[in-house]
Amino acid sequence: MATMSTARERVKDEAKFTAGLRNRHLRGQIWMRFFQAAILLGLLALITLMFNVVNRVYGLTAVRDAVPVSTFSDRPLEELNASELAGILVAQLPSGGRVLVRDSLIGQENYNNNREAPLSQLIQGVTLPDDVGALTLAQLQPENTQVIFENAFTPEDMRLTIITDIVGREVLESWTWSESLFNRAAIDEKVASTADWEGAQLEWRSWLNFSFLTSRMTTVASESGVRAALLGSLLTIFLTVVVAFPLGVGTAIYLQEYSTGDHWFERLIETNIRNLAGVPSIIYGLLGLAIFVRALEGITQGRTIISAALTMALLILPVIIINAQEALRAVPPSIREASFGLGATKWQTVFRSVLPAAMPGILTGTILGMSRAIGETAPLIVIGASTFIANDPTLASRFTVLPIQIYNWTKDPREGFSEIAAATIVLLLIVLLLFNATAIILRQRFRRSLSA
Amino acid sequence: MTSMTLGSGATAIDLKHVKVFYSDKLAVDDVSIPIYKNKITAFIGPSGCGKSTVLRAINRMNDLIPGARVEGEINYHGKNLYGKEVDPVEVRRRIGMVFQKPNPFPKSIYDNVAYGPRLLGVTDKRTLDEIVERSIKGSFLWDEVKGDLKKSGLALSGGQQQRLCIARTIAIEPDVILMDEPCSALDPIATQAIEELMKELVKSYTIVIVTHNMQQAQRVSDFTAFYSIRKAEETGGQERRWGVLGEFAPTEQLFSNPKSEETERYIRGEFG
Amino acid sequence: MKRYALNLHPNTFVRYQNRNLFSLYQWSTLKCLLNIVCDNTGLTPIHIRGQKQDMATTIEVKRKNGAIEAALANDASGRPRIEKRGRPFDDFMRYLLLACGTISVLTTLGIVWVLGSEALAFFTSVNDQGNVFSTVLGNLGNFLTGTQWQPGAGLFGIWPLLEATLMTSFMAMLVAVPLGLGAAVYLSEYASQRTRSTLKPVLEVLAGIPTVVYGYFAITFMTPLLQGVFGRDTVQFYNTASAGLVMGIMILPTIASMSEDALTAVPRALREASYGLGATKFETISKVVIPAGLSGILAAAIVGISRAVGETMIVALAAGAGPRFSFPPDFFVAAETMTGHIARISGGDLSYGSIDYQSLFAIGLALFIFTLLLNMLSRYVTNRFREAYQ
Ligand SMILES: Nc1ncnc2c1ncn2[C@@H]1O[C@H](COP(=O)(O)OP(=O)(O)OP(=O)(O)O)[C@@H](O)[C@H]1O
Ligand SMILES: [Mg+2]
């Protein structure tokens, strides 16, 4: 009994309690700071990440032209018309541009096999004047070559060729926006004093600009564009959604509206989807490589956008299904009951009552899936996206996409490529933003029409 | 009404003009009552009249609800619980609470009861064992669980869980125990057990109990506060409702000879 | 189940279970309903009331004056406006939908088949000793225990790749678990409604950023930062620490949001019980809320590990190329993870059917099994948690 009362006294001990309470509160304060710090660190990470990218998109760049434009043209290239540009190519390129005709229009191998054939036979897809078409490559005069260039190339192409092959433009170094602002003196000093930077020009440059979106890839960072990758991404995503949306929504409808969950196969589908959602994306790449690229090569033509889109469709299928299921689940059962109560069949109920009510949720889920697909890189590396694609992609051509370009350019040690990787990241994030904004607008519009 | 007019010994807590707001909406208006030491005070009244609200104001439980605000004074040992320097943790350590729905922690019976003492810095195993045993015995649960204190508190029956919650509360030796409809989730036998327990506990504790059961209030309590609802039309046709104190008196007196007609109608079961 | 079709006039005012469908549900749904029922009827019904007994059981059709025109019931088979129809189209749609669902099962089968068959080819092709069974067993043993991955020398031991995977994942969890849990606690316990509603979308943004962007971040920010802090001599340009840390940031939102769900699911009553016993806020969190939500938090951490193990782009960019086994582990040197290796080799020129090609699938199989087990474990843990609160 004596110990009993000491235990009781211990609990009631006022002095100890008051002293302890201060410590308890202090400990709570410290931990609260830690919790706060955790979320602030998350925020800080996001800000740093964004700043780190944007910081590289705009800044000072040192560029050098081996043969400045002024040595062969008194006006800037942008102001010249097609025939003037063609004239420069003919005048400045080795052997009067014949090498360019051979390499980019005829093809080396083709030429070696048919040296004596007239050009009209050798050059496909370009209409040449009859007199020029009748000549062989060896017979070409400078004025003929100029005509060929005018007909075969766009002014944009010719300008790029001039810059890469004649001018020999080279990005020596580029600085981030913050460096350019706060470290200007050191940069100027470096440009002036570096021995083999003779003739370098320092200029402010935004790596993300309109011509970056519209021009093709080249070997010079400052002239390179992301057009093929942007088109590749859009095509891939389009085809992905076309395949994944009906399959995903169909599965969700089956699981939510038809399945009772009693049959083993229905449970298998359900569990299977949860498991698929956790499979690393690179595994889907291996699947796509073995099935779509290799086994189904006859249909997909190998490493093409079709293969990529089919792989991506499988990848985002679980996302779409799970979100669509959730949206269907949220439709109040009374809507179904009311429809059945009016004598509608199962399919009529699903298609005309339940599905429209669930549509905003389903679309939101689909856009989530699209956001996932447009940023996904690993599976496309595995199925073999290309590193260098100059021409606009088609469904059955080799291709590249935005994240692949980010990956390639990030790895590229040459000056300027890290900057165009950053520009591509900004572009990708803008596309993602557009997706999500669409999702929000869609949702709101649907909500309005629902409540009206 | 003061303790003088009722003449029943010392007050443990004195509520003076207590008003409670939920996000600027008045929930209870102007409650002034004494809570007598070592007595059971019952709160009765129709649903929504603010019994729980007043009860929770007494141990500053309302602090946890965003937007809740208390005006007036609640004096405990001559100190206003809502004074600036008062620490709600300290208040709750002295004024314990048992809730309507039994809410044992998803821990063992032992850990449930030892929770409070551990907070108070008791780490010694022997002392803890003693406290746990005494508290569980104090809530008449010992015979049912003594064999297996490691069992989860959630594995007990509803009535046992509620007694475990009471054991948990008395383990920290509070002055006052607030009980919000402690029997509403229980069957008559468990209810009886809790009622007996209250009569036992009141020898060493002061108890406030909210109940919807008039018989229960009559059976166990020494004093009863009856709350009722006031209504007013607001602009826009909306109705505003808030609770007020209807009557406070010794239980016997309130039930046998209610002063107001409203009280009488309520205890006769005509509304509420 | 018998099925009936009831056709009604478009000017139908529909009530269901005494609730007005016009006000309860959206106009579009109602229109859909009406589309279904509007074809033809002899009546001009004003009022329909359906009573749910079976699916379509009793439907009363009323005139405006309230007199009941007809009460049509399931068993009223003789009534003219109810006809029983076969539903071949409905059955067809059902099977079509089921076929959609089958695709996902086929995907899994496809993964298992592709990984399995190529891995088997891999395990049978190295050092062919005639007896398939012992060859496979021997090669599997070498694969699982070998500490050298040198395809040129015919050495295919997974440990160099596995070690790098474990190192980056460990590093990631070191960042993501405490910070993710901390952020979850802050959001669910401390933040006001307004703060929460602004901070949660920020976390979602962080979760929605493509991983290749994190890879860029690792190379252009984290690696120079580490080199700046620890010196260029200690920290190689490609290293697992940088990749792991950035991966931690990537996983943080997942863990934070899953943990937050687990914490907010802890009933209010438990918190109140704790406060009622005189606990401080932090004591309530650490002794009641977190333990009660522990299985949810655990599940979040397991999902985090699984994502870290399967993550490719960050390690492909920042961790380095070339399998390398180091003991004791050194976080500041380059190493190649399982995923990084698959990405690098398949990105190059790879001839189908070669042993290099097949080895990728063997690694993929290991990865698949690993992440599958983790995900199943996570779901098991979550389900246990659900049972704890009835
Ligand atoms: N957390 C809260 N936020 C806003 N209003 C609340 C809150 N809790 C209670 N109220 C309001 O305060 C009034 C009193 O509620 P209270 O729970 O105190 O009533 P009660 O008398 O305990 O009722 P019951 O007998 O049903 O438990 C009610 O109108 C209720 O709507
Ligand atoms: Mg109440």
Coordinates of C-alpha atoms in Angstrom, one line a residue, chain A:
Chain A
M1 CA 0.0 0.0 0.0
A2 CA 2.9 2.3 0.7
T3 CA 4.2 1.9 -2.9
M4 CA 0.8 2.6 -4.2
S5 CA 0.6 6.0 -2.7
T6 CA 4.1 6.9 -3.8
A7 CA 3.1 6.0 -7.4
R8 CA 0.1 8.3 -6.9
E9 CA 2.3 11.0 -5.5
R10 CA 4.7 10.6 -8.5
V11 CA 1.8 11.3 -10.9
K12 CA 0.6 14.2 -8.9
D13 CA 4.0 15.7 -8.4
E14 CA 3.4 19.4 -9.2
A15 CA 7.0 20.5 -9.3
K16 CA 8.1 17.8 -11.6
F17 CA 5.1 18.4 -13.8
T18 CA 5.8 22.1 -14.3
A19 CA 9.4 21.5 -15.0
G20 CA 8.7 18.7 -17.4
L21 CA 6.0 20.7 -19.2
R22 CA 8.4 23.3 -20.3
N23 CA 10.7 20.7 -21.8
R24 CA 7.8 19.0 -23.5
H25 CA 6.7 22.2 -25.1
L26 CA 10.2 23.0 -26.2
R27 CA 10.6 19.6 -27.8
G28 CA 7.3 20.2 -29.6
Q29 CA 8.6 23.5 -30.9
I30 CA 11.8 22.1 -32.2
W31 CA 10.0 19.3 -34.0
M32 CA 7.5 21.7 -35.5
R33 CA 10.4 23.6 -37.0
F34 CA 11.6 20.4 -38.5
F35 CA 8.3 19.6 -40.1
Q36 CA 8.1 23.1 -41.4
A37 CA 11.6 22.8 -42.7
A38 CA 10.7 19.6 -44.5
I39 CA 8.0 21.3 -46.5
L40 CA 10.1 24.4 -47.1
L41 CA 12.9 22.2 -48.4
G42 CA 10.4 20.7 -50.8
L43 CA 9.4 24.1 -52.0
L44 CA 13.0 25.2 -52.2
A45 CA 13.8 22.2 -54.3
L46 CA 11.1 23.1 -56.7
I47 CA 12.2 26.7 -56.9
T48 CA 15.9 25.7 -57.4
L49 CA 15.0 23.2 -60.0
M50 CA 12.9 25.7 -62.0
F51 CA 15.5 28.5 -61.6
N52 CA 18.3 26.2 -62.5
V53 CA 16.6 25.5 -65.8
V54 CA 15.3 29.0 -66.6
N55 CA 18.7 30.4 -65.6
R56 CA 20.3 28.6 -68.5
V57 CA 17.8 29.5 -71.1
Y58 CA 18.9 33.2 -71.3
G59 CA 22.3 34.6 -71.0
L60 CA 25.6 35.7 -72.6
T61 CA 27.0 33.5 -75.3
A62 CA 30.4 33.7 -77.0
V63 CA 30.1 32.7 -80.6
R64 CA 32.7 32.7 -83.3
D65 CA 32.4 32.4 -87.1
A66 CA 35.4 31.0 -88.8
V67 CA 34.4 32.8 -92.0
P68 CA 32.2 35.7 -91.1
V69 CA 29.2 36.3 -93.3
S70 CA 30.5 39.7 -94.1
T71 CA 33.4 38.2 -96.1
F72 CA 31.0 36.9 -98.8
S73 CA 27.8 38.9 -98.4
D74 CA 27.2 42.6 -97.6
R75 CA 23.8 41.9 -96.2
P76 CA 22.8 39.5 -93.4
L77 CA 21.7 36.1 -94.5
E78 CA 18.1 36.6 -93.3
E79 CA 17.6 39.3 -95.9
L80 CA 18.7 37.3 -98.9
N81 CA 16.3 35.5 -101.2
A82 CA 16.6 31.9 -102.4
S83 CA 18.6 32.5 -105.5
E84 CA 21.1 34.7 -103.7
L85 CA 21.5 32.0 -101.0
A86 CA 22.0 29.4 -103.6
G87 CA 24.6 31.6 -105.3
I88 CA 26.5 31.8 -102.0
L89 CA 26.5 28.0 -101.7
V90 CA 27.8 27.6 -105.2
A91 CA 30.4 30.2 -104.8
Q92 CA 31.7 29.2 -101.4
L93 CA 31.3 25.4 -101.2
P94 CA 34.1 23.2 -102.4
S95 CA 33.8 22.0 -106.1
G96 CA 31.0 24.5 -106.7
G97 CA 28.5 22.7 -104.5
R98 CA 28.6 19.5 -106.5
V99 CA 29.6 17.6 -103.3
L100 CA 26.5 18.9 -101.6
V101 CA 24.3 17.8 -104.5
R102 CA 25.9 14.3 -104.4
D103 CA 25.7 13.9 -100.6
S104 CA 22.4 15.4 -99.7
L105 CA 20.3 14.9 -102.9
I106 CA 21.7 11.9 -104.8
G107 CA 23.3 9.9 -102.0
Q108 CA 26.8 8.6 -102.1
E109 CA 26.0 5.0 -102.9
N110 CA 23.4 5.8 -105.5
Y111 CA 25.9 8.0 -107.2
N112 CA 28.6 5.4 -107.2
N113 CA 26.3 2.9 -108.9
N114 CA 25.0 5.3 -111.6
R115 CA 27.8 7.8 -112.3
E116 CA 26.6 8.4 -115.9
A117 CA 22.9 8.7 -115.3
P118 CA 21.2 12.1 -115.8
L119 CA 20.4 14.0 -112.7
S120 CA 16.6 13.9 -113.4
Q121 CA 16.9 10.1 -112.7
L122 CA 19.2 10.4 -109.7
I123 CA 17.5 13.1 -107.8
Q124 CA 14.1 12.0 -106.5
G125 CA 11.3 14.3 -105.4
V126 CA 12.7 17.5 -106.9
T127 CA 11.5 18.9 -110.2
L128 CA 14.4 20.2 -112.2
P129 CA 14.3 22.2 -115.5
D130 CA 14.8 19.9 -118.4
D131 CA 18.1 21.2 -119.5
V132 CA 19.6 20.8 -116.0
G133 CA 17.9 17.4 -115.5
A134 CA 19.6 16.0 -118.6
L135 CA 23.1 16.7 -117.2
T136 CA 25.2 14.3 -115.2
L137 CA 26.8 15.4 -112.0
A138 CA 30.2 15.9 -113.6
Q139 CA 28.7 18.1 -116.3
L140 CA 27.2 20.6 -113.8
Q141 CA 28.1 24.3 -114.3
P142 CA 27.9 26.6 -111.3
E143 CA 24.7 28.3 -112.7
N144 CA 23.1 24.8 -113.0
T145 CA 24.0 23.9 -109.5
Q146 CA 22.4 27.2 -108.3
V147 CA 19.2 26.2 -110.0
I148 CA 19.2 22.8 -108.4
F149 CA 19.7 24.3 -105.0
E150 CA 16.9 26.8 -105.5
N151 CA 14.6 24.0 -106.4
A152 CA 15.7 21.5 -103.9
F153 CA 16.2 23.5 -100.7
T154 CA 14.2 26.0 -98.8
P155 CA 15.9 29.3 -98.0
E156 CA 15.9 28.1 -94.3
D157 CA 17.8 25.0 -95.3
M158 CA 20.3 26.9 -97.3
R159 CA 20.9 29.5 -94.6
L160 CA 21.6 26.6 -92.1
T161 CA 24.0 25.0 -94.6
I162 CA 25.8 28.2 -95.1
I163 CA 26.2 28.7 -91.4
T164 CA 27.3 25.2 -90.6
D165 CA 29.4 24.4 -93.7
I166 CA 30.7 27.8 -94.8
V167 CA 30.6 30.2 -91.9
G168 CA 31.6 27.3 -89.5
R169 CA 29.8 28.9 -86.6
E170 CA 30.9 27.6 -83.2
V171 CA 29.6 28.3 -79.7
L172 CA 32.7 28.9 -77.6
E173 CA 31.0 29.2 -74.3
S174 CA 27.7 30.3 -72.8
W175 CA 26.9 31.7 -69.4
T176 CA 23.9 31.4 -67.3
W177 CA 21.6 34.4 -66.8
S178 CA 22.8 35.0 -63.3
E179 CA 26.5 34.8 -64.3
S180 CA 25.9 37.1 -67.2
L181 CA 24.3 39.7 -64.9
F182 CA 26.6 39.5 -61.9
N183 CA 29.9 38.4 -63.4
R184 CA 30.0 40.5 -66.5
A185 CA 33.5 41.8 -66.0
A186 CA 35.0 38.4 -65.7
I187 CA 33.2 37.2 -68.8
D188 CA 34.4 40.2 -70.9
E189 CA 37.9 39.6 -69.6
K190 CA 37.8 36.0 -70.5
V191 CA 36.5 36.7 -74.1
A192 CA 39.2 39.3 -74.6
S193 CA 42.0 37.4 -73.2
T194 CA 41.5 33.7 -74.2
A195 CA 44.2 33.0 -76.8
D196 CA 42.3 30.9 -79.3
W197 CA 39.1 32.9 -79.1
E198 CA 40.2 35.4 -81.7
G199 CA 37.2 36.9 -83.3
A200 CA 34.7 35.7 -80.8
Q201 CA 31.5 37.7 -80.3
L202 CA 29.7 38.1 -77.1
E203 CA 25.9 38.4 -77.3
W204 CA 22.8 38.1 -75.2
R205 CA 20.9 35.1 -76.4
S206 CA 17.6 33.5 -75.5
W207 CA 18.0 29.8 -76.3
L208 CA 14.2 29.4 -76.4
N209 CA 12.9 31.4 -79.3
F210 CA 10.6 30.9 -82.2
S211 CA 13.2 29.6 -84.6
F212 CA 14.2 27.0 -82.0
L213 CA 10.7 25.6 -82.3
T214 CA 10.6 25.6 -86.0
S215 CA 14.1 24.7 -87.2
R216 CA 15.7 21.3 -87.6
M217 CA 18.4 19.7 -85.7
T218 CA 22.0 20.6 -86.7
T219 CA 25.4 19.9 -85.3
V220 CA 25.7 23.5 -84.1
A221 CA 23.8 24.2 -80.9
S222 CA 23.1 27.8 -81.7
E223 CA 21.3 26.9 -84.9
S224 CA 19.7 23.7 -83.8
G225 CA 15.9 23.4 -83.4
V226 CA 13.5 21.1 -81.7
R227 CA 11.0 20.9 -84.5
A228 CA 11.3 17.1 -85.2
A229 CA 11.2 16.3 -81.5
L230 CA 8.1 18.5 -80.9
L231 CA 6.3 16.9 -83.8
G232 CA 7.5 13.5 -82.7
S233 CA 6.1 14.1 -79.2
L234 CA 2.8 15.4 -80.5
L235 CA 2.4 12.5 -82.9
T236 CA 3.3 9.9 -80.3
I237 CA 1.0 11.4 -77.7
F238 CA -1.8 11.6 -80.1
L239 CA -1.5 8.0 -81.2
T240 CA -1.0 6.9 -77.6
V241 CA -4.3 8.4 -76.5
V242 CA -6.1 7.1 -79.5
V243 CA -5.1 3.6 -78.5
A244 CA -5.1 3.9 -74.7
F245 CA -8.3 5.9 -74.1
P246 CA -10.9 3.4 -75.5
L247 CA -9.0 0.4 -74.0
G248 CA -8.7 2.1 -70.6
V249 CA -12.2 3.4 -70.4
G250 CA -13.6 0.1 -71.6
T251 CA -11.7 -1.8 -69.0
A252 CA -12.8 0.7 -66.3
I253 CA -16.4 0.4 -67.4
Y254 CA -16.2 -3.4 -67.3
L255 CA -14.7 -3.5 -63.9
Q256 CA -16.9 -0.9 -62.4
E257 CA -20.3 -1.5 -64.0
Y258 CA -20.3 -5.1 -65.1
S259 CA -17.9 -7.0 -62.9
T260 CA -19.2 -8.3 -59.6
G261 CA -15.7 -9.2 -58.5
D262 CA -16.8 -12.7 -57.9
H263 CA -15.2 -14.4 -60.9
W264 CA -11.5 -15.2 -60.6
F265 CA -10.8 -13.5 -63.9
E266 CA -12.4 -10.2 -62.8
R267 CA -10.3 -10.2 -59.7
L268 CA -7.2 -11.1 -61.7
I269 CA -7.8 -8.1 -64.0
E270 CA -8.2 -5.8 -61.0
T271 CA -5.1 -7.0 -59.1
N272 CA -3.2 -7.1 -62.4
I273 CA -3.9 -3.4 -63.0
R274 CA -2.6 -2.4 -59.6
N275 CA 0.5 -4.4 -60.2
L276 CA 1.1 -2.9 -63.7
A277 CA 0.8 0.6 -62.3
G278 CA 4.0 -0.2 -60.2
V279 CA 6.0 -1.7 -63.0
P280 CA 9.1 0.5 -63.8
S281 CA 8.7 2.2 -67.1
I282 CA 11.9 0.8 -68.5
I283 CA 10.3 -2.7 -68.3
Y284 CA 7.7 -1.4 -70.7
G285 CA 10.5 -0.4 -72.9
L286 CA 11.8 -4.0 -73.0
L287 CA 8.3 -5.2 -73.7
G288 CA 8.0 -2.7 -76.6
L289 CA 11.4 -3.6 -77.9
A290 CA 10.7 -7.4 -78.0
I291 CA 7.1 -7.2 -79.1
F292 CA 6.4 -4.1 -81.1
V293 CA 9.9 -3.3 -82.5
R294 CA 11.0 -6.9 -83.2
A295 CA 8.1 -9.4 -83.3
L296 CA 5.6 -7.0 -85.0
E297 CA 8.1 -5.3 -87.2
G298 CA 5.9 -6.0 -90.2
I299 CA 3.2 -3.8 -88.8
T300 CA 5.1 -1.2 -86.9
Q301 CA 8.1 -0.8 -89.2
G302 CA 10.5 -1.3 -86.3
R303 CA 11.7 1.7 -84.3
T304 CA 8.9 4.0 -85.2
I305 CA 6.4 6.3 -83.6
I306 CA 3.9 3.5 -83.9
S307 CA 6.0 1.3 -81.7
A308 CA 6.6 4.1 -79.3
A309 CA 2.9 5.0 -79.1
L310 CA 1.9 1.4 -78.5
T311 CA 4.4 1.0 -75.8
M312 CA 3.3 4.3 -74.2
A313 CA -0.3 3.2 -74.5
L314 CA 0.4 0.1 -72.4
L315 CA 2.3 2.2 -70.0
I316 CA -0.4 4.7 -69.3
L317 CA -3.3 2.2 -69.5
P318 CA -3.3 1.6 -65.7
V319 CA -3.3 5.3 -65.0
I320 CA -6.3 5.8 -67.2
I321 CA -8.1 2.7 -65.9
I322 CA -7.6 3.6 -62.2
N323 CA -8.7 7.2 -62.7
A324 CA -11.7 6.2 -64.9
Q325 CA -12.7 3.6 -62.3
E326 CA -12.7 6.3 -59.6
A327 CA -14.7 8.6 -61.8
L328 CA -17.3 5.9 -62.4
R329 CA -17.4 5.0 -58.8
A330 CA -18.2 8.6 -57.9
V331 CA -21.4 8.6 -60.1
P332 CA -24.2 8.3 -57.6
P333 CA -25.9 4.9 -57.7
S334 CA -29.3 6.6 -57.9
I335 CA -28.5 7.7 -61.5
R336 CA -28.1 4.1 -62.5
E337 CA -31.2 3.1 -60.5
A338 CA -33.2 5.9 -62.1
S339 CA -32.1 4.8 -65.6
F340 CA -33.0 1.1 -64.9
G341 CA -36.2 2.3 -63.3
L342 CA -37.1 3.8 -66.6
G343 CA -36.5 0.5 -68.3
A344 CA -33.2 1.2 -69.9
T345 CA -30.9 -1.7 -70.6
K346 CA -27.5 -2.1 -69.0
W347 CA -25.6 -0.7 -71.9
Q348 CA -28.0 2.3 -72.4
T349 CA -27.6 3.0 -68.7
V350 CA -23.8 2.9 -68.9
F351 CA -23.4 4.7 -72.1
R352 CA -26.0 7.4 -71.8
S353 CA -26.3 8.1 -68.1
V354 CA -23.2 6.9 -66.2
L355 CA -20.5 7.6 -68.8
P356 CA -21.5 11.3 -69.4
A357 CA -21.6 11.9 -65.7
A358 CA -18.2 10.4 -65.2
M359 CA -16.6 12.0 -68.2
P360 CA -14.9 14.9 -66.5
G361 CA -13.1 12.6 -64.1
I362 CA -12.2 10.2 -67.0
L363 CA -10.8 13.0 -69.1
T364 CA -8.8 14.4 -66.2
G365 CA -7.4 10.9 -65.7
T366 CA -6.6 10.7 -69.4
I367 CA -4.7 14.0 -69.3
L368 CA -2.8 12.7 -66.3
G369 CA -1.8 9.7 -68.4
M370 CA -0.8 12.0 -71.2
S371 CA 1.3 14.1 -68.9
R372 CA 3.0 10.9 -67.9
A373 CA 3.5 9.8 -71.4
I374 CA 4.9 13.0 -72.8
G375 CA 7.6 13.2 -70.1
E376 CA 8.5 9.5 -70.2
T377 CA 12.0 8.8 -71.6
A378 CA 13.3 5.5 -70.5
P379 CA 11.1 3.2 -72.5
L380 CA 11.7 5.2 -75.6
I381 CA 15.4 4.9 -75.2
V382 CA 15.0 1.2 -74.9
I383 CA 12.9 0.8 -78.0
G384 CA 15.4 3.0 -79.8
A385 CA 14.4 6.6 -80.3
S386 CA 17.0 8.2 -82.5
T387 CA 19.5 10.8 -81.4
F388 CA 19.6 12.8 -84.6
I389 CA 16.5 13.3 -86.7
A390 CA 16.6 16.1 -89.3
N391 CA 13.3 15.6 -91.1
D392 CA 9.8 15.8 -89.9
P393 CA 8.7 12.5 -88.5
T394 CA 5.8 10.4 -89.8
L395 CA 4.1 7.6 -88.0
A396 CA 6.3 5.0 -89.6
S397 CA 9.6 6.8 -89.6
R398 CA 12.4 6.8 -87.1
F399 CA 11.8 9.5 -84.5
T400 CA 12.8 11.5 -81.5
V401 CA 10.7 13.2 -78.9
L402 CA 11.2 16.1 -76.5
P403 CA 12.4 14.2 -73.4
I404 CA 14.8 12.1 -75.6
Q405 CA 16.3 15.3 -76.9
I406 CA 16.7 16.6 -73.4
Y407 CA 18.5 13.4 -72.5
N408 CA 20.8 13.5 -75.6
W409 CA 21.6 17.2 -75.3
T410 CA 22.2 17.0 -71.6
K411 CA 24.7 14.3 -72.2
D412 CA 26.3 16.2 -75.1
P413 CA 29.6 17.8 -73.8
R414 CA 29.8 20.4 -76.6
E415 CA 29.2 24.0 -75.7
G416 CA 25.7 25.2 -76.0
F417 CA 23.9 21.8 -75.8
S418 CA 23.2 22.1 -72.2
E419 CA 21.5 25.3 -72.9
I420 CA 19.3 23.9 -75.7
A421 CA 18.5 21.0 -73.3
A422 CA 17.3 23.7 -70.8
A423 CA 15.2 25.4 -73.6
T424 CA 13.7 22.0 -74.4
I425 CA 12.9 21.4 -70.7
V426 CA 11.1 24.8 -70.6
L427 CA 9.2 23.8 -73.7
L428 CA 8.2 20.4 -72.3
L429 CA 7.1 22.0 -69.0
I430 CA 5.0 24.5 -71.0
V431 CA 3.3 21.6 -72.9
L432 CA 2.7 19.9 -69.5
L433 CA 1.2 23.1 -68.2
L434 CA -1.1 23.4 -71.2
F435 CA -2.2 19.8 -70.6
N436 CA -3.0 20.5 -67.0
A437 CA -4.7 23.8 -67.7
T438 CA -6.9 22.0 -70.2
A439 CA -7.8 19.4 -67.6
I440 CA -8.8 22.1 -65.2
I441 CA -10.8 24.0 -67.8
L442 CA -12.5 20.8 -68.9
R443 CA -13.4 19.9 -65.4
Q444 CA -14.9 23.3 -64.7
R445 CA -16.8 23.4 -67.9
F446 CA -18.3 20.0 -67.2
R447 CA -19.1 20.9 -63.7
R448 CA -20.9 24.0 -64.9
S449 CA -22.9 22.0 -67.5
L450 CA -23.7 19.4 -64.8
S451 CA -25.0 21.9 -62.4
A452 CA -27.0 23.9 -65.0

